[in-house]
Short mmCIF file of C-alpha atoms in Angstrom, two decimals:
data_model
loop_
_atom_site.label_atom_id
_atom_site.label_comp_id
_atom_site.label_asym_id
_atom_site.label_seq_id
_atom_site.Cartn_x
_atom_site.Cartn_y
_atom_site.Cartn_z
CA UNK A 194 103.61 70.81 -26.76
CA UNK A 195 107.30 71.61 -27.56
CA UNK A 196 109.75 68.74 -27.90
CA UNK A 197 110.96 68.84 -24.03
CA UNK A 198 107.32 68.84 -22.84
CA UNK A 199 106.58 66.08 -24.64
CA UNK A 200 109.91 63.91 -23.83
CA UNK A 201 109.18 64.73 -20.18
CA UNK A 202 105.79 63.50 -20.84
CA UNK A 203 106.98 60.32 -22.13
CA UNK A 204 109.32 60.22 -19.24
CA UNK A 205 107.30 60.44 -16.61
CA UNK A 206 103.67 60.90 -17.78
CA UNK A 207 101.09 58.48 -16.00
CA UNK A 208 99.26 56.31 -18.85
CA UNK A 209 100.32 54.60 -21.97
CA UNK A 210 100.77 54.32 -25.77
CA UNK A 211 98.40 53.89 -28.28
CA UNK A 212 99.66 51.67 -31.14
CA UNK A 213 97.49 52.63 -34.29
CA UNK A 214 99.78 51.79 -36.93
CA UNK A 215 98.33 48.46 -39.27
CA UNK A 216 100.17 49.13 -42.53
CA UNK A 217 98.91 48.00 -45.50
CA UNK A 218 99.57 43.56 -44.83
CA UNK A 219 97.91 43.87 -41.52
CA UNK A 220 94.73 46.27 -42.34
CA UNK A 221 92.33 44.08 -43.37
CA UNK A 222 92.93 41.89 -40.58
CA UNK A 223 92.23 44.95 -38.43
CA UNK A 224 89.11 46.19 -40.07
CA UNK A 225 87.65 42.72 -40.12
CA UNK A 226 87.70 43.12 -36.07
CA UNK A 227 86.43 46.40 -36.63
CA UNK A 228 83.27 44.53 -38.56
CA UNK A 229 83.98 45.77 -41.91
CA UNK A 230 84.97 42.87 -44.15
CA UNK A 231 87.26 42.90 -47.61
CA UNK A 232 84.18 43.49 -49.72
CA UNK A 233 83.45 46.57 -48.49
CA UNK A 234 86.98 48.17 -50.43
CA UNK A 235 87.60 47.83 -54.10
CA UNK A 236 90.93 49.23 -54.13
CA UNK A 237 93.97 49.80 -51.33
CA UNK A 238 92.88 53.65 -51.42
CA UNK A 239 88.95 52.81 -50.28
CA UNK A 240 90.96 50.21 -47.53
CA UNK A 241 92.84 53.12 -46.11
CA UNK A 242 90.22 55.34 -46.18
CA UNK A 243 88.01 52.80 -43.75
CA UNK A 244 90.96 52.49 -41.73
CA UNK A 245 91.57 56.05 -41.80
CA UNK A 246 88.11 56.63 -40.73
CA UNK A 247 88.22 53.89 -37.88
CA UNK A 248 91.38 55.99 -36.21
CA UNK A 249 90.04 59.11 -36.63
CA UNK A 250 86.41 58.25 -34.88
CA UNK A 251 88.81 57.35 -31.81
CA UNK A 252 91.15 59.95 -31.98
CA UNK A 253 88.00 62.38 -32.21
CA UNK A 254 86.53 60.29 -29.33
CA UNK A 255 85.90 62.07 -25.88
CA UNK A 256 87.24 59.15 -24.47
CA UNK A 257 90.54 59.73 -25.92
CA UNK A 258 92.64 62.43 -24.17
CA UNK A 259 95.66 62.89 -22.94
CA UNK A 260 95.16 62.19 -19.23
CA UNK A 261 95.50 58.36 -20.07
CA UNK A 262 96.42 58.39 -23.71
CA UNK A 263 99.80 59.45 -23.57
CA UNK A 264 101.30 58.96 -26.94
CA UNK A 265 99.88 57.48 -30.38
CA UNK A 266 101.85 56.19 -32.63
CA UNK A 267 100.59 56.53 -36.49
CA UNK A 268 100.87 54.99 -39.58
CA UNK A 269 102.31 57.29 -42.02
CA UNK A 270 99.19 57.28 -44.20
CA UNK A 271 97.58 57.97 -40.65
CA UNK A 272 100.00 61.20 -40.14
CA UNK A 273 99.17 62.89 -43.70
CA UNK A 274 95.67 62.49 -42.75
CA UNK A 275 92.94 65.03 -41.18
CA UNK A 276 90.92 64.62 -38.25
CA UNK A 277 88.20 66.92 -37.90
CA UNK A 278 90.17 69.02 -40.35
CA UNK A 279 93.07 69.13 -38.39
CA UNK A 280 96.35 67.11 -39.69
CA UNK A 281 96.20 63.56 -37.57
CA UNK A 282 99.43 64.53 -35.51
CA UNK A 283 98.33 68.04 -34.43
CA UNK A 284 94.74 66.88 -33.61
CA UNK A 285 96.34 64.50 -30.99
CA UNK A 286 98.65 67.04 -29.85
CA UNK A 287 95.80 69.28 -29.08
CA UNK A 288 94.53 66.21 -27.01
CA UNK A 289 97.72 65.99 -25.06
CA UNK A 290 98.78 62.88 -26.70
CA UNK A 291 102.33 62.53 -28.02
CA UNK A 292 102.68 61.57 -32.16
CA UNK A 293 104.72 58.88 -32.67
CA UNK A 294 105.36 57.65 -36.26
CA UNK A 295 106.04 53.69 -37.43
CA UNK A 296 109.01 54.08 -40.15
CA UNK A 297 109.59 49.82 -40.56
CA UNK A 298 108.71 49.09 -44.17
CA UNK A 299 108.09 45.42 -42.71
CA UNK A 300 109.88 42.55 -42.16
CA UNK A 301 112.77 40.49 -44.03
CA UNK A 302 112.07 36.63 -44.42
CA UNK A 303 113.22 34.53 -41.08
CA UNK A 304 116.99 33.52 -40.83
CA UNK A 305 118.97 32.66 -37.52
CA UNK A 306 115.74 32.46 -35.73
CA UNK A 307 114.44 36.55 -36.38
CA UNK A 308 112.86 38.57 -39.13
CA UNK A 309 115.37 41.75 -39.56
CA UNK A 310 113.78 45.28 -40.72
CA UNK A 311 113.22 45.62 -44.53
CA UNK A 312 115.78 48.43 -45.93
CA UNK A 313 114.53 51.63 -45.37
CA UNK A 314 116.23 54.06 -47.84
CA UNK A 315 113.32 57.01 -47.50
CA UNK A 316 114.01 57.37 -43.64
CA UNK A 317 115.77 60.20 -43.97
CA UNK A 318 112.88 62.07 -45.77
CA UNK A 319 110.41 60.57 -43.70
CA UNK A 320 111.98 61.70 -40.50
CA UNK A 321 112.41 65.29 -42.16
CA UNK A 322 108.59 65.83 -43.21
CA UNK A 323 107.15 63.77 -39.58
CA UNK A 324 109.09 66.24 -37.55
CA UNK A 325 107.95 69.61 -39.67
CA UNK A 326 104.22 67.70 -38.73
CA UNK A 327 105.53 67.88 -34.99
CA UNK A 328 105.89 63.97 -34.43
CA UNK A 329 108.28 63.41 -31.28
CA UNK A 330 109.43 59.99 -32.38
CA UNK A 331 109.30 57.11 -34.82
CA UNK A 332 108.49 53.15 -33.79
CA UNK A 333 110.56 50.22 -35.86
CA UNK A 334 109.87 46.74 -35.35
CA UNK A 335 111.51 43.35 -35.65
CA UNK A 336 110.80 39.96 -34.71
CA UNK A 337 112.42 37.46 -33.12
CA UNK A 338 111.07 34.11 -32.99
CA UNK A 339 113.97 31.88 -31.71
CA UNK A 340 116.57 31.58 -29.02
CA UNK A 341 119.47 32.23 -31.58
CA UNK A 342 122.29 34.44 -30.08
CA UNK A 343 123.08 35.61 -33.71
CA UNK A 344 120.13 36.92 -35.17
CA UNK A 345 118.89 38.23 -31.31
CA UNK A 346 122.54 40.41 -32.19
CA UNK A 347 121.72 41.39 -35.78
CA UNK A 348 118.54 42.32 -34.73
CA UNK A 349 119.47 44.46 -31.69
CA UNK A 350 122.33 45.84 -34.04
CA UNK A 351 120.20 47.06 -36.83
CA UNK A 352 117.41 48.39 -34.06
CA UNK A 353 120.04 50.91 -32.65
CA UNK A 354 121.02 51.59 -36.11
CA UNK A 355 118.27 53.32 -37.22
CA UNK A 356 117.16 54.67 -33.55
CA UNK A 357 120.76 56.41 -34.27
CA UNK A 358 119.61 57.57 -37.46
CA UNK A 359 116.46 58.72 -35.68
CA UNK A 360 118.10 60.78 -32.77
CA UNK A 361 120.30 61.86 -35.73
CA UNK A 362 117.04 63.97 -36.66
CA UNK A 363 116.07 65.18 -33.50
CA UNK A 364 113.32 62.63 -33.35
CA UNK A 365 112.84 60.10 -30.50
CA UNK A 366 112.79 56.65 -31.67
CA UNK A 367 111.04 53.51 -30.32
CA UNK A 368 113.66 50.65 -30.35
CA UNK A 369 110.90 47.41 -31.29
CA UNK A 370 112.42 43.75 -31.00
CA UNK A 371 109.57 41.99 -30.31
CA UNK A 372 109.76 38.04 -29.14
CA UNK A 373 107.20 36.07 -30.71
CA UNK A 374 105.17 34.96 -27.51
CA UNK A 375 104.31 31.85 -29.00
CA UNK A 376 108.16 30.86 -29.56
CA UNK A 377 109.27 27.77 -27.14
CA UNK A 378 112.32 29.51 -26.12
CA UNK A 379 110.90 32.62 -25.07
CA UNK A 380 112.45 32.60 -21.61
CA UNK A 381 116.01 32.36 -23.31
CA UNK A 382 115.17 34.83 -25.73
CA UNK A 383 113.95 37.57 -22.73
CA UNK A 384 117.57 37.12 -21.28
CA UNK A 385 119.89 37.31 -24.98
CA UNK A 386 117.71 39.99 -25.36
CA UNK A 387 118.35 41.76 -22.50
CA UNK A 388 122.15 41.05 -22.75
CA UNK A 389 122.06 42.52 -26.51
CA UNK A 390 119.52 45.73 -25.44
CA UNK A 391 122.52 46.51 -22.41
CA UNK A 392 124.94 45.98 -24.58
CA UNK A 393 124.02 48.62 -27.22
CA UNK A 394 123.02 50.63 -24.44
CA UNK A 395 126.26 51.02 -22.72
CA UNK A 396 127.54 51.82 -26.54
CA UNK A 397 125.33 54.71 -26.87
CA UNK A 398 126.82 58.51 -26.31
CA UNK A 399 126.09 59.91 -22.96
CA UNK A 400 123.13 61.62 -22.83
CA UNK A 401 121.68 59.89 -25.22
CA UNK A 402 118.14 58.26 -24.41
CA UNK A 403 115.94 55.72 -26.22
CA UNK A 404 112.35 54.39 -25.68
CA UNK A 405 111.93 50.73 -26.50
CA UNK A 406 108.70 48.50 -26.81
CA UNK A 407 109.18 44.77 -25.66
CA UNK A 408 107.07 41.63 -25.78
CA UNK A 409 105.79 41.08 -22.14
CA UNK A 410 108.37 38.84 -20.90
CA UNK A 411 108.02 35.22 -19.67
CA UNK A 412 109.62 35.90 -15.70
CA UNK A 413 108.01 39.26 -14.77
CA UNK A 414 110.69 41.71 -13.60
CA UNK A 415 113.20 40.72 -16.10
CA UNK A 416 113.32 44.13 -18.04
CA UNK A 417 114.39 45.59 -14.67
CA UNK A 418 117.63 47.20 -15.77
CA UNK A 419 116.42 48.56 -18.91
CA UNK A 420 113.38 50.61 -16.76
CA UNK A 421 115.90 51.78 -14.64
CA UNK A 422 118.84 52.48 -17.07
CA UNK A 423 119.75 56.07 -17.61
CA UNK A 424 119.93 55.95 -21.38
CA UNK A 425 116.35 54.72 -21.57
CA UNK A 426 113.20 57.06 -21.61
CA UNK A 427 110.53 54.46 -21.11
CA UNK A 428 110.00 51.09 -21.28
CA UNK A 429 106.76 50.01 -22.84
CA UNK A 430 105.38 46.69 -24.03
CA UNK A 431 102.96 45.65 -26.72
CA UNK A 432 100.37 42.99 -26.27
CA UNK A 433 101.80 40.57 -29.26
CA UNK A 434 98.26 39.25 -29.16
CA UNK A 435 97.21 38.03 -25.83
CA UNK A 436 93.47 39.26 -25.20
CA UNK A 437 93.44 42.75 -23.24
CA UNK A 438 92.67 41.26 -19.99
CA UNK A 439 95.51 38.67 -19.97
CA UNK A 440 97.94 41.69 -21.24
CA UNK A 441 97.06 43.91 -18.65
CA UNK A 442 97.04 41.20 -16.38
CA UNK A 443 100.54 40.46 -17.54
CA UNK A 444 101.70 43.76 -17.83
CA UNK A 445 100.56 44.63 -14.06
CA UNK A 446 103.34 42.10 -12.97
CA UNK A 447 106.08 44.54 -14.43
CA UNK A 448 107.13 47.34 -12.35
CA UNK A 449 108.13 50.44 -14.75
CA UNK A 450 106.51 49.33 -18.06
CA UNK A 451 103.45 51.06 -19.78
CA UNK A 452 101.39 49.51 -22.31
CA UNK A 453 101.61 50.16 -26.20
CA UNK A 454 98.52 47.87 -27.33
CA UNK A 455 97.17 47.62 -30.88
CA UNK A 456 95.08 44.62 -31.10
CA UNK A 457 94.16 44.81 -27.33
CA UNK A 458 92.78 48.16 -27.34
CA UNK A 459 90.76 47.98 -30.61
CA UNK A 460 89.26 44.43 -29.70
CA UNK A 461 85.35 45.43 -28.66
CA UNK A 462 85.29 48.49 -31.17
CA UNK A 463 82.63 47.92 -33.93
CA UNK A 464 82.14 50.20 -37.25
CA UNK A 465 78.01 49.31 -36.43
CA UNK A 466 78.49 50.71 -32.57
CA UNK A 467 76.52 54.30 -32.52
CA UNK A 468 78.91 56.82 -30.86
CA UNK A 469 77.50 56.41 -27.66
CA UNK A 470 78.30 52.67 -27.95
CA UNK A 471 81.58 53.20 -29.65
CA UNK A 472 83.00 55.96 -26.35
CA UNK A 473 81.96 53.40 -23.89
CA UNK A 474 83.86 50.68 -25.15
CA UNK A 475 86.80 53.04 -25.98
CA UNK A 476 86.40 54.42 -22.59
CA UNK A 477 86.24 50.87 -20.76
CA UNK A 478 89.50 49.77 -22.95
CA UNK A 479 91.63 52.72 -22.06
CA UNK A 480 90.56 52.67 -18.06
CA UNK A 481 91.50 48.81 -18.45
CA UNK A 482 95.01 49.45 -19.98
CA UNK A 483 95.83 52.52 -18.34
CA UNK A 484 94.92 49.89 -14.52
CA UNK A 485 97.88 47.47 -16.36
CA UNK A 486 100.37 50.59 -16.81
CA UNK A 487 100.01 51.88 -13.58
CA UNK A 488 98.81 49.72 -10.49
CA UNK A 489 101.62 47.26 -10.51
CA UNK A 490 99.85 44.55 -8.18
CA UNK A 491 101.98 41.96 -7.10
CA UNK A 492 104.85 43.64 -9.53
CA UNK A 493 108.36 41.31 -8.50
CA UNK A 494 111.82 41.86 -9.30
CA UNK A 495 113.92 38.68 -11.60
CA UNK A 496 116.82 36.92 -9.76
#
């Protein structure tokens, strides 16, 4: 796939995003699910080889094609990997999938209510050597965790600052401020949001288009004007931890938004499952996700 193939693919492709990008705090947490606990590594090499091995088993997976997969998005230990032999990025473009690339080097300590992007001063060479791979675009994630019209601004600000650095490359990038779903003004924080996503937006040069990922808002129908505004590829949402049915559930209620689950895919995968067991699960997880991106039952538009 050429770059336009795979931005109309994003564009208008039926399916959703695959979020396999634990870095290095959030891997053990993720192989423990998988059923491999922290004794099984004796150094962060041997823990990113397990997790290395746990992404390519369902990359390599028959279940995993392009007809529902749409995109993956890697982390960059993921990318300079193999699967089958085959560098991790062109192994899922051979699937039909679209390689995405998580560039965040984590997150800053809370202030004004959010957790800003640590400072990224490799980008540019990371950009460079992703796109000679053929990754489309990058993913770069904040949090949010209050109703604080300040740091909802710095965080929006910084977010288009580096998806300008990434269209700067040719690259697509996936604006991320997610809103902690467990923070008691999440309703307030889906509309400064909003505001501060439109905002940048409108700032943007014309013909210039973003993706972004979004927490599954609290009034379904609020993201609305981002689905439909021209400067915005795709609208997708992560699961920020609600159980795959509940996410889907919620994400079915949104008109326009696709799903980029982590957590919520990998939930019933098991390193002990033979590979029989192991594609049927996979298989059952992507037919359930792919339902949530694209039968919008009961889908409603905010006031």
């Amino acid at each position: 796939m050429q770059y336009s193939e795979m931005a109309a693919k994003m564009a208008g492709g039926n399916g959703f995003i695959a979020a396999l990008d634990q870095s290095g705090g959030s891997t053990p947490k993720a192989l423990k699910g998988y059923g491999i606990e922290e004794g099984a590594w004796s150094s962060e090499e041997e823990m990113f080889g397990l997790i290395h091995q746990m992404r390519a088993r369902i990359i390599a997976s028959p279940a995993f094609t392009g007809d529902k997969v749409i995109g993956a998005i890697l982390f960059e230990r993921t990318m300079d990997g193999e699967v089958a032999g085959v560098p991790t990025p062109q192994a899922l473009i051979a699937k039909g999938v679209v390689p995405f690339i998580k560039v965040d080097k984590g997150l800053e300590d809370e202030a004004n209510g959010v957790q800003l992007m640590k400072p990224m001063p490799t980008l540019d060479a990371l950009l460079e050597r992703s796109k000679a791979l053929g990754v489309f675009g990058t993913k770069e994630r904040s949090v949010i965790n209050s109703a604080n019209a300040e740091g909802i601004a710095a965080v929006v600000k910084q977010q288009f600052e580096i998806g300008s650095q990434v269209l700067s490359h040719g690259m697509m990038p996936i604006i991320e401020p997610e809103v902690n779903i467990k923070s008691e003004t999440r309703a307030e924080c889906d509309s400064l949001l909003l505001a501060e996503i439109l905002k940048n937006l409108d700032a943007l040069p014309e013909g210039t288009r973003v993706m972004l990922k979004l927490s599954l808002p609290i009034v379904p129908g609020t993201f609305d004007p981002l689905v439909s505004h021209p400067k915005v590829l795709r609208v997708v949402a992560l699961s920020g931890g609600y159980k795959r049915t509940e996410a889907c559930a919620e994400l079915a209620k949104n008109k326009g938004i696709i799903a980029s689950f982590s957590r919520a895919l990998l939930e019933d995968l098991r390193s002990q499952m033979s590979d029989a067991e192991f594609d049927a699960a996979l298989s059952e997880a992507i037919d359930e996700i792919f339902a949530g991106s694209t039968e919008k039952v009961g889908a409603t538009t905010a006031a």
